[in-house]
Amino acid sequence: VDAALADGPLKGRRVLVTSGPTHEPIDPVRYIANRSSGAQGTAIARALAALGADVTFVTGPADVPPPMGVTTVKVQTAQEMREAVHAAGSVEAAVFAAAVADWHVANAGNSKIKKDGSGLPQLTFAENPDILATVAQMDVGRPKLVVGFAAETDDVIANATAKRERKQCDWIVANDVSPETGIMGGSENAVTLITATGAESWPRMSKDAVARMLAQRIAEALT
Ligand code: CTP
Ligand code: CA
């Protein structure tokens, strides 16, 4: 980010953004992942930096490169993402755009699983920590503004509204990730911003435009 932009409304304010998928190992050569490209989270980090924020960007293995002008921390697993988020220290706003894997393979091996005639692999799963909920429910040092995402395929608004209350974040950005929307992996997004006072649906626009609108709203909320 060039010096010309450093004087924005978020000048010097510390914020955190998580982004991308996580990869959960099955063995040293295989993993479980999801279709997140990291495009929306990357755009949000870029838009916050463009308003002058001091951005820590914690990203899983994304398809798009991290933005310039932010502090990038690259992680693979949900557990590593959780540690990186806590290591980032206190921030005024935190945006959780990452598509964190809900489960990891509890019996992941240190050596490659072979088709050696001993039968099909039997994977067992354990739940990952909910990074957003942990931060939203901090007693000490909670960011003033905690923003989650809700990726849904059915009953988007109802599910996302319930998610906001359950996790106790301030805002939820809800999006419909049904395959026919083309949002996951695409360059556009159609979101509904859910706050304590209601739900506001934004027109479908580029992920960059969604990011700029969200960054602007975050700047207003922090002033
Ligand atoms: N999230 C997180 N840590 C997790 C799971 C989710 O921080 N282990 C965050 C995501 O970054 C997102 C929000 O929680 O901001 C909601 O993620 P989502 O997958 O929509 O919700 P879940 O609570 O995991 O519920 P489900 O996948 O069952 O709909
Ligand atoms: Ca999930």
PDB file of C-alpha atoms and ligand atoms in Angstrom:
ATOM      1  CA  VAL A   1       0.000   0.000   0.000  1.00  0.00           C
ATOM      2  CA  ASP A   2       1.513   3.332  -0.944  1.00  0.00           C
ATOM      3  CA  ALA A   3       2.064   6.213   1.424  1.00  0.00           C
ATOM      4  CA  ALA A   4      -0.718   8.193  -0.234  1.00  0.00           C
ATOM      5  CA  LEU A   5      -3.251   5.770   1.240  1.00  0.00           C
ATOM      6  CA  ALA A   6      -1.811   5.591   4.727  1.00  0.00           C
ATOM      7  CA  ASP A   7      -3.871   8.578   5.832  1.00  0.00           C
ATOM      8  CA  GLY A   8      -7.223   6.785   5.526  1.00  0.00           C
ATOM      9  CA  PRO A   9      -9.864   6.524   8.239  1.00  0.00           C
ATOM     10  CA  LEU A  10      -8.223   3.386   9.670  1.00  0.00           C
ATOM     11  CA  LYS A  11      -4.727   4.887   9.842  1.00  0.00           C
ATOM     12  CA  GLY A  12      -2.641   2.871  12.291  1.00  0.00           C
ATOM     13  CA  ARG A  13      -5.596   0.802  13.573  1.00  0.00           C
ATOM     14  CA  ARG A  14      -4.749  -2.880  14.082  1.00  0.00           C
ATOM     15  CA  VAL A  15      -7.073  -5.372  12.389  1.00  0.00           C
ATOM     16  CA  LEU A  16      -6.960  -9.093  11.639  1.00  0.00           C
ATOM     17  CA  VAL A  17      -8.347 -11.015   8.656  1.00  0.00           C
ATOM     18  CA  THR A  18      -8.465 -14.799   8.245  1.00  0.00           C
ATOM     19  CA  SER A  19      -8.840 -16.163   4.736  1.00  0.00           C
ATOM     20  CA  GLY A  20      -8.685 -19.175   2.468  1.00  0.00           C
ATOM     21  CA  PRO A  21      -9.320 -22.834   3.113  1.00  0.00           C
ATOM     22  CA  THR A  22      -7.407 -24.990   5.557  1.00  0.00           C
ATOM     23  CA  HIS A  23      -5.743 -28.273   4.670  1.00  0.00           C
ATOM     24  CA  GLU A  24      -6.148 -31.111   7.123  1.00  0.00           C
ATOM     25  CA  PRO A  25      -3.641 -33.927   6.613  1.00  0.00           C
ATOM     26  CA  ILE A  26      -4.639 -37.553   6.106  1.00  0.00           C
ATOM     27  CA  ASP A  27      -1.020 -38.654   5.779  1.00  0.00           C
ATOM     28  CA  PRO A  28       2.165 -36.838   4.645  1.00  0.00           C
ATOM     29  CA  VAL A  29       1.000 -36.686   1.021  1.00  0.00           C
ATOM     30  CA  ARG A  30      -2.796 -36.317   1.277  1.00  0.00           C
ATOM     31  CA  TYR A  31      -5.184 -33.824   2.817  1.00  0.00           C
ATOM     32  CA  ILE A  32      -8.816 -32.770   3.139  1.00  0.00           C
ATOM     33  CA  ALA A  33      -9.652 -29.287   1.858  1.00  0.00           C
ATOM     34  CA  ASN A  34     -12.576 -27.208   0.578  1.00  0.00           C
ATOM     35  CA  ARG A  35     -13.335 -25.011  -2.424  1.00  0.00           C
ATOM     36  CA  SER A  36     -12.455 -21.636  -0.879  1.00  0.00           C
ATOM     37  CA  SER A  37     -10.155 -19.652  -3.211  1.00  0.00           C
ATOM     38  CA  GLY A  38      -9.286 -17.010  -0.623  1.00  0.00           C
ATOM     39  CA  ALA A  39     -10.436 -14.290  -3.025  1.00  0.00           C
ATOM     40  CA  GLN A  40     -12.945 -12.589  -0.706  1.00  0.00           C
ATOM     41  CA  GLY A  41     -10.718 -12.597   2.377  1.00  0.00           C
ATOM     42  CA  THR A  42      -7.756 -11.329   0.358  1.00  0.00           C
ATOM     43  CA  ALA A  43      -9.868  -8.499  -1.061  1.00  0.00           C
ATOM     44  CA  ILE A  44     -11.022  -7.541   2.446  1.00  0.00           C
ATOM     45  CA  ALA A  45      -7.455  -7.412   3.760  1.00  0.00           C
ATOM     46  CA  ARG A  46      -6.453  -5.264   0.780  1.00  0.00           C
ATOM     47  CA  ALA A  47      -9.416  -2.914   1.270  1.00  0.00           C
ATOM     48  CA  LEU A  48      -8.680  -2.471   4.987  1.00  0.00           C
ATOM     49  CA  ALA A  49      -5.014  -1.742   4.240  1.00  0.00           C
ATOM     50  CA  ALA A  50      -6.103   0.794   1.614  1.00  0.00           C
ATOM     51  CA  LEU A  51      -7.968   2.659   4.378  1.00  0.00           C
ATOM     52  CA  GLY A  52      -4.728   2.810   6.358  1.00  0.00           C
ATOM     53  CA  ALA A  53      -5.213  -0.170   8.697  1.00  0.00           C
ATOM     54  CA  ASP A  54      -2.317  -2.203  10.068  1.00  0.00           C
ATOM     55  CA  VAL A  55      -3.535  -5.614   8.833  1.00  0.00           C
ATOM     56  CA  THR A  56      -2.466  -9.069   9.997  1.00  0.00           C
ATOM     57  CA  PHE A  57      -3.583 -11.510   7.300  1.00  0.00           C
ATOM     58  CA  VAL A  58      -3.735 -15.157   8.371  1.00  0.00           C
ATOM     59  CA  THR A  59      -4.291 -17.330   5.336  1.00  0.00           C
ATOM     60  CA  GLY A  60      -4.624 -20.999   4.508  1.00  0.00           C
ATOM     61  CA  PRO A  61      -3.394 -22.334   1.146  1.00  0.00           C
ATOM     62  CA  ALA A  62      -5.302 -19.989  -1.190  1.00  0.00           C
ATOM     63  CA  ASP A  63      -5.476 -19.792  -4.995  1.00  0.00           C
ATOM     64  CA  VAL A  64      -4.783 -16.048  -5.002  1.00  0.00           C
ATOM     65  CA  PRO A  65      -1.616 -14.324  -3.741  1.00  0.00           C
ATOM     66  CA  PRO A  66      -1.764 -12.340  -0.490  1.00  0.00           C
ATOM     67  CA  PRO A  67      -2.180  -8.583  -0.862  1.00  0.00           C
ATOM     68  CA  MET A  68       0.707  -6.112  -0.673  1.00  0.00           C
ATOM     69  CA  GLY A  69       1.069  -3.948   2.395  1.00  0.00           C
ATOM     70  CA  VAL A  70      -0.187  -6.402   5.024  1.00  0.00           C
ATOM     71  CA  THR A  71       1.565  -8.758   7.452  1.00  0.00           C
ATOM     72  CA  THR A  72       0.863 -12.216   6.030  1.00  0.00           C
ATOM     73  CA  VAL A  73       0.994 -15.384   8.132  1.00  0.00           C
ATOM     74  CA  LYS A  74       0.634 -18.557   6.060  1.00  0.00           C
ATOM     75  CA  VAL A  75      -0.851 -21.635   7.723  1.00  0.00           C
ATOM     76  CA  GLN A  76      -2.083 -25.054   6.631  1.00  0.00           C
ATOM     77  CA  THR A  77      -4.400 -26.432   9.295  1.00  0.00           C
ATOM     78  CA  ALA A  78      -7.210 -25.041  11.453  1.00  0.00           C
ATOM     79  CA  GLN A  79      -5.066 -25.623  14.520  1.00  0.00           C
ATOM     80  CA  GLU A  80      -2.232 -23.554  13.006  1.00  0.00           C
ATOM     81  CA  MET A  81      -4.732 -20.841  12.055  1.00  0.00           C
ATOM     82  CA  ARG A  82      -5.992 -20.702  15.636  1.00  0.00           C
ATOM     83  CA  GLU A  83      -2.448 -20.325  16.963  1.00  0.00           C
ATOM     84  CA  ALA A  84      -1.615 -17.606  14.408  1.00  0.00           C
ATOM     85  CA  VAL A  85      -4.766 -15.666  15.286  1.00  0.00           C
ATOM     86  CA  HIS A  86      -3.917 -15.695  18.980  1.00  0.00           C
ATOM     87  CA  ALA A  87      -0.254 -14.852  18.286  1.00  0.00           C
ATOM     88  CA  ALA A  88      -1.397 -11.760  16.356  1.00  0.00           C
ATOM     89  CA  GLY A  89      -2.227 -10.093  19.674  1.00  0.00           C
ATOM     90  CA  SER A  90      -4.913  -7.534  20.307  1.00  0.00           C
ATOM     91  CA  VAL A  91      -6.739  -5.910  17.395  1.00  0.00           C
ATOM     92  CA  GLU A  92      -9.656  -3.502  17.156  1.00  0.00           C
ATOM     93  CA  ALA A  93     -11.489  -5.468  14.471  1.00  0.00           C
ATOM     94  CA  ALA A  94     -11.243  -9.076  13.319  1.00  0.00           C
ATOM     95  CA  VAL A  95     -12.810 -10.450  10.136  1.00  0.00           C
ATOM     96  CA  PHE A  96     -13.066 -14.236   9.853  1.00  0.00           C
ATOM     97  CA  ALA A  97     -13.397 -14.906   6.137  1.00  0.00           C
ATOM     98  CA  ALA A  98     -11.562 -18.237   6.211  1.00  0.00           C
ATOM     99  CA  ALA A  99     -13.357 -21.447   5.291  1.00  0.00           C
ATOM    100  CA  VAL A 100     -11.936 -23.346   8.238  1.00  0.00           C
ATOM    101  CA  ALA A 101     -12.219 -27.125   8.035  1.00  0.00           C
ATOM    102  CA  ASP A 102     -14.725 -28.260  10.639  1.00  0.00           C
ATOM    103  CA  TRP A 103     -12.900 -31.529  11.301  1.00  0.00           C
ATOM    104  CA  HIS A 104      -9.392 -32.891  11.170  1.00  0.00           C
ATOM    105  CA  VAL A 105      -8.366 -36.508  10.738  1.00  0.00           C
ATOM    106  CA  ALA A 106      -7.702 -37.763  14.240  1.00  0.00           C
ATOM    107  CA  ASN A 107      -5.800 -40.837  13.057  1.00  0.00           C
ATOM    108  CA  ALA A 108      -3.639 -39.070  10.445  1.00  0.00           C
ATOM    109  CA  GLY A 109      -0.454 -41.046   9.889  1.00  0.00           C
ATOM    110  CA  ASN A 110       3.210 -40.075   9.747  1.00  0.00           C
ATOM    111  CA  SER A 111       3.801 -42.369   6.810  1.00  0.00           C
ATOM    112  CA  LYS A 112       1.968 -42.713   3.525  1.00  0.00           C
ATOM    113  CA  ILE A 113      -1.025 -45.028   3.605  1.00  0.00           C
ATOM    114  CA  LYS A 114      -0.382 -47.864   1.120  1.00  0.00           C
ATOM    115  CA  LYS A 115      -2.767 -50.062  -0.911  1.00  0.00           C
ATOM    116  CA  ASP A 116      -1.009 -53.001   0.601  1.00  0.00           C
ATOM    117  CA  GLY A 117      -3.912 -55.385   0.878  1.00  0.00           C
ATOM    118  CA  SER A 118      -4.764 -54.493   4.456  1.00  0.00           C
ATOM    119  CA  GLY A 119      -8.127 -53.085   3.348  1.00  0.00           C
ATOM    120  CA  LEU A 120      -9.580 -49.613   2.897  1.00  0.00           C
ATOM    121  CA  PRO A 121      -8.302 -46.822   5.152  1.00  0.00           C
ATOM    122  CA  GLN A 122     -10.613 -46.022   8.036  1.00  0.00           C
ATOM    123  CA  LEU A 123     -10.442 -42.311   8.795  1.00  0.00           C
ATOM    124  CA  THR A 124     -11.736 -41.004  12.099  1.00  0.00           C
ATOM    125  CA  PHE A 125     -12.492 -37.314  12.583  1.00  0.00           C
ATOM    126  CA  ALA A 126     -12.261 -34.863  15.454  1.00  0.00           C
ATOM    127  CA  GLU A 127     -13.795 -31.385  15.540  1.00  0.00           C
ATOM    128  CA  ASN A 128     -11.550 -28.360  15.019  1.00  0.00           C
ATOM    129  CA  PRO A 129     -11.587 -25.395  17.412  1.00  0.00           C
ATOM    130  CA  ASP A 130     -14.019 -22.641  16.386  1.00  0.00           C
ATOM    131  CA  ILE A 131     -11.605 -19.742  16.010  1.00  0.00           C
ATOM    132  CA  LEU A 132     -14.280 -17.093  15.478  1.00  0.00           C
ATOM    133  CA  ALA A 133     -16.363 -18.184  18.470  1.00  0.00           C
ATOM    134  CA  THR A 134     -13.287 -18.251  20.712  1.00  0.00           C
ATOM    135  CA  VAL A 135     -12.367 -14.675  19.794  1.00  0.00           C
ATOM    136  CA  ALA A 136     -15.961 -13.388  19.920  1.00  0.00           C
ATOM    137  CA  GLN A 137     -16.366 -14.811  23.412  1.00  0.00           C
ATOM    138  CA  MET A 138     -13.094 -13.503  24.887  1.00  0.00           C
ATOM    139  CA  ASP A 139     -13.579 -11.946  28.334  1.00  0.00           C
ATOM    140  CA  VAL A 140     -10.402  -9.894  28.108  1.00  0.00           C
ATOM    141  CA  GLY A 141      -9.029  -8.206  24.998  1.00  0.00           C
ATOM    142  CA  ARG A 142     -11.970  -8.925  22.711  1.00  0.00           C
ATOM    143  CA  PRO A 143     -11.791  -6.874  19.498  1.00  0.00           C
ATOM    144  CA  LYS A 144     -14.399  -4.083  19.455  1.00  0.00           C
ATOM    145  CA  LEU A 145     -15.792  -5.529  16.246  1.00  0.00           C
ATOM    146  CA  VAL A 146     -15.846  -9.240  15.418  1.00  0.00           C
ATOM    147  CA  VAL A 147     -17.112 -10.114  11.934  1.00  0.00           C
ATOM    148  CA  GLY A 148     -17.850 -13.672  10.852  1.00  0.00           C
ATOM    149  CA  PHE A 149     -18.907 -15.169   7.553  1.00  0.00           C
ATOM    150  CA  ALA A 150     -21.634 -17.739   7.073  1.00  0.00           C
ATOM    151  CA  ALA A 151     -21.350 -19.990   4.069  1.00  0.00           C
ATOM    152  CA  GLU A 152     -24.758 -21.577   3.578  1.00  0.00           C
ATOM    153  CA  THR A 153     -26.572 -23.509   0.877  1.00  0.00           C
ATOM    154  CA  ASP A 154     -30.075 -23.467   2.432  1.00  0.00           C
ATOM    155  CA  ASP A 155     -32.123 -20.970   4.491  1.00  0.00           C
ATOM    156  CA  VAL A 156     -29.207 -18.538   4.232  1.00  0.00           C
ATOM    157  CA  ILE A 157     -30.575 -15.663   6.344  1.00  0.00           C
ATOM    158  CA  ALA A 158     -32.117 -17.819   9.066  1.00  0.00           C
ATOM    159  CA  ASN A 159     -29.028 -19.986   9.435  1.00  0.00           C
ATOM    160  CA  ALA A 160     -26.701 -16.987   9.412  1.00  0.00           C
ATOM    161  CA  THR A 161     -28.789 -15.085  11.970  1.00  0.00           C
ATOM    162  CA  ALA A 162     -28.685 -18.091  14.293  1.00  0.00           C
ATOM    163  CA  LYS A 163     -24.928 -18.401  13.691  1.00  0.00           C
ATOM    164  CA  ARG A 164     -24.371 -14.769  14.748  1.00  0.00           C
ATOM    165  CA  GLU A 165     -26.167 -15.360  18.018  1.00  0.00           C
ATOM    166  CA  ARG A 166     -24.544 -18.720  18.708  1.00  0.00           C
ATOM    167  CA  LYS A 167     -21.013 -17.505  18.082  1.00  0.00           C
ATOM    168  CA  GLN A 168     -21.622 -14.063  19.626  1.00  0.00           C
ATOM    169  CA  CYS A 169     -19.930 -12.116  16.872  1.00  0.00           C
ATOM    170  CA  ASP A 170     -21.106  -8.578  16.101  1.00  0.00           C
ATOM    171  CA  TRP A 171     -21.732  -9.017  12.399  1.00  0.00           C
ATOM    172  CA  ILE A 172     -22.132 -11.951  10.045  1.00  0.00           C
ATOM    173  CA  VAL A 173     -21.603 -11.665   6.315  1.00  0.00           C
ATOM    174  CA  ALA A 174     -23.894 -14.341   4.915  1.00  0.00           C
ATOM    175  CA  ASN A 175     -23.458 -15.818   1.486  1.00  0.00           C
ATOM    176  CA  ASP A 176     -25.144 -18.499  -0.535  1.00  0.00           C
ATOM    177  CA  VAL A 177     -22.477 -20.938  -1.672  1.00  0.00           C
ATOM    178  CA  SER A 178     -24.789 -23.240  -3.618  1.00  0.00           C
ATOM    179  CA  PRO A 179     -22.939 -24.406  -6.760  1.00  0.00           C
ATOM    180  CA  GLU A 180     -25.413 -22.664  -9.093  1.00  0.00           C
ATOM    181  CA  THR A 181     -24.503 -19.246  -7.631  1.00  0.00           C
ATOM    182  CA  GLY A 182     -20.910 -19.619  -8.873  1.00  0.00           C
ATOM    183  CA  ILE A 183     -19.736 -17.658  -5.824  1.00  0.00           C
ATOM    184  CA  MET A 184     -17.270 -20.171  -4.434  1.00  0.00           C
ATOM    185  CA  GLY A 185     -14.292 -19.908  -6.778  1.00  0.00           C
ATOM    186  CA  GLY A 186     -15.864 -17.031  -8.738  1.00  0.00           C
ATOM    187  CA  SER A 187     -15.051 -13.321  -8.785  1.00  0.00           C
ATOM    188  CA  GLU A 188     -18.449 -12.037  -7.609  1.00  0.00           C
ATOM    189  CA  ASN A 189     -20.346 -12.272  -4.352  1.00  0.00           C
ATOM    190  CA  ALA A 190     -23.890 -11.593  -3.177  1.00  0.00           C
ATOM    191  CA  VAL A 191     -23.945 -11.090   0.580  1.00  0.00           C
ATOM    192  CA  THR A 192     -26.292 -10.124   3.360  1.00  0.00           C
ATOM    193  CA  LEU A 193     -24.808  -8.188   6.268  1.00  0.00           C
ATOM    194  CA  ILE A 194     -26.443  -9.340   9.496  1.00  0.00           C
ATOM    195  CA  THR A 195     -26.028  -7.165  12.569  1.00  0.00           C
ATOM    196  CA  ALA A 196     -27.794  -6.914  15.929  1.00  0.00           C
ATOM    197  CA  THR A 197     -30.359  -4.632  14.307  1.00  0.00           C
ATOM    198  CA  GLY A 198     -31.221  -6.556  11.155  1.00  0.00           C
ATOM    199  CA  ALA A 199     -30.252  -7.983   7.798  1.00  0.00           C
ATOM    200  CA  GLU A 200     -29.163  -5.883   4.831  1.00  0.00           C
ATOM    201  CA  SER A 201     -28.826  -7.570   1.437  1.00  0.00           C
ATOM    202  CA  TRP A 202     -26.260  -6.032  -0.896  1.00  0.00           C
ATOM    203  CA  PRO A 203     -26.565  -6.351  -4.663  1.00  0.00           C
ATOM    204  CA  ARG A 204     -24.383  -8.925  -6.386  1.00  0.00           C
ATOM    205  CA  MET A 205     -21.047  -7.272  -7.196  1.00  0.00           C
ATOM    206  CA  SER A 206     -17.362  -8.094  -7.493  1.00  0.00           C
ATOM    207  CA  LYS A 207     -15.628  -9.513  -4.419  1.00  0.00           C
ATOM    208  CA  ASP A 208     -13.420  -6.414  -4.523  1.00  0.00           C
ATOM    209  CA  ALA A 209     -16.492  -4.174  -4.308  1.00  0.00           C
ATOM    210  CA  VAL A 210     -17.937  -6.221  -1.418  1.00  0.00           C
ATOM    211  CA  ALA A 211     -14.580  -5.856   0.324  1.00  0.00           C
ATOM    212  CA  ARG A 212     -14.493  -2.089  -0.136  1.00  0.00           C
ATOM    213  CA  MET A 213     -18.058  -1.705   1.192  1.00  0.00           C
ATOM    214  CA  LEU A 214     -17.304  -3.895   4.194  1.00  0.00           C
ATOM    215  CA  ALA A 215     -14.045  -2.053   4.937  1.00  0.00           C
ATOM    216  CA  GLN A 216     -15.927   1.250   4.794  1.00  0.00           C
ATOM    217  CA  ARG A 217     -18.531  -0.062   7.252  1.00  0.00           C
ATOM    218  CA  ILE A 218     -15.793  -1.310   9.569  1.00  0.00           C
ATOM    219  CA  ALA A 219     -14.134   2.121   9.464  1.00  0.00           C
ATOM    220  CA  GLU A 220     -17.457   3.766  10.399  1.00  0.00           C
ATOM    221  CA  ALA A 221     -17.989   1.286  13.248  1.00  0.00           C
ATOM    222  CA  LEU A 222     -14.544   1.948  14.707  1.00  0.00           C
ATOM    223  CA  THR A 223     -14.824   5.733  14.734  1.00  0.00           C
TER     224      THR A 223
HETATM  225  N1  CTP B   1     -15.003 -20.531  11.707  1.00  0.00           N
HETATM  226  C1  CTP B   1     -13.879 -20.527  12.512  1.00  0.00           C
HETATM  227  N2  CTP B   1     -13.376 -21.707  12.984  1.00  0.00           N
HETATM  228  C2  CTP B   1     -13.969 -22.877  12.670  1.00  0.00           C
HETATM  229  C3  CTP B   1     -15.128 -22.898  11.861  1.00  0.00           C
HETATM  230  C4  CTP B   1     -15.618 -21.698  11.387  1.00  0.00           C
HETATM  231  O1  CTP B   1     -13.328 -19.453  12.789  1.00  0.00           O
HETATM  232  N3  CTP B   1     -13.458 -24.008  13.153  1.00  0.00           N
HETATM  233  C5  CTP B   1     -15.561 -19.241  11.256  1.00  0.00           C
HETATM  234  C6  CTP B   1     -15.497 -18.992   9.762  1.00  0.00           C
HETATM  235  O2  CTP B   1     -14.291 -18.330   9.414  1.00  0.00           O
HETATM  236  C7  CTP B   1     -16.714 -18.104   9.544  1.00  0.00           C
HETATM  237  C8  CTP B   1     -17.693 -18.586  10.594  1.00  0.00           C
HETATM  238  O3  CTP B   1     -16.922 -19.254  11.582  1.00  0.00           O
HETATM  239  O4  CTP B   1     -16.434 -16.754   9.823  1.00  0.00           O
HETATM  240  C9  CTP B   1     -18.778 -19.481  10.133  1.00  0.00           C
HETATM  241  O5  CTP B   1     -18.250 -20.568   9.431  1.00  0.00           O
HETATM  242  P1  CTP B   1     -19.276 -21.655   8.899  1.00  0.00           P
HETATM  243  O6  CTP B   1     -18.507 -22.785   8.307  1.00  0.00           O
HETATM  244  O7  CTP B   1     -20.302 -20.955   8.049  1.00  0.00           O
HETATM  245  O8  CTP B   1     -19.993 -22.069  10.263  1.00  0.00           O
HETATM  246  P2  CTP B   1     -19.884 -23.320  11.214  1.00  0.00           P
HETATM  247  O9  CTP B   1     -20.092 -22.819  12.603  1.00  0.00           O
HETATM  248  O10 CTP B   1     -18.631 -24.079  10.964  1.00  0.00           O
HETATM  249  O11 CTP B   1     -21.160 -24.161  10.849  1.00  0.00           O
HETATM  250  P3  CTP B   1     -21.486 -25.141   9.607  1.00  0.00           P
HETATM  251  O12 CTP B   1     -20.241 -25.290   8.762  1.00  0.00           O
HETATM  252  O13 CTP B   1     -21.932 -26.386  10.239  1.00  0.00           O
HETATM  253  O14 CTP B   1     -22.596 -24.422   8.857  1.00  0.00           O
HETATM  254 CA    CA B   2     -18.018 -24.843   8.897  1.00  0.00          CA
END
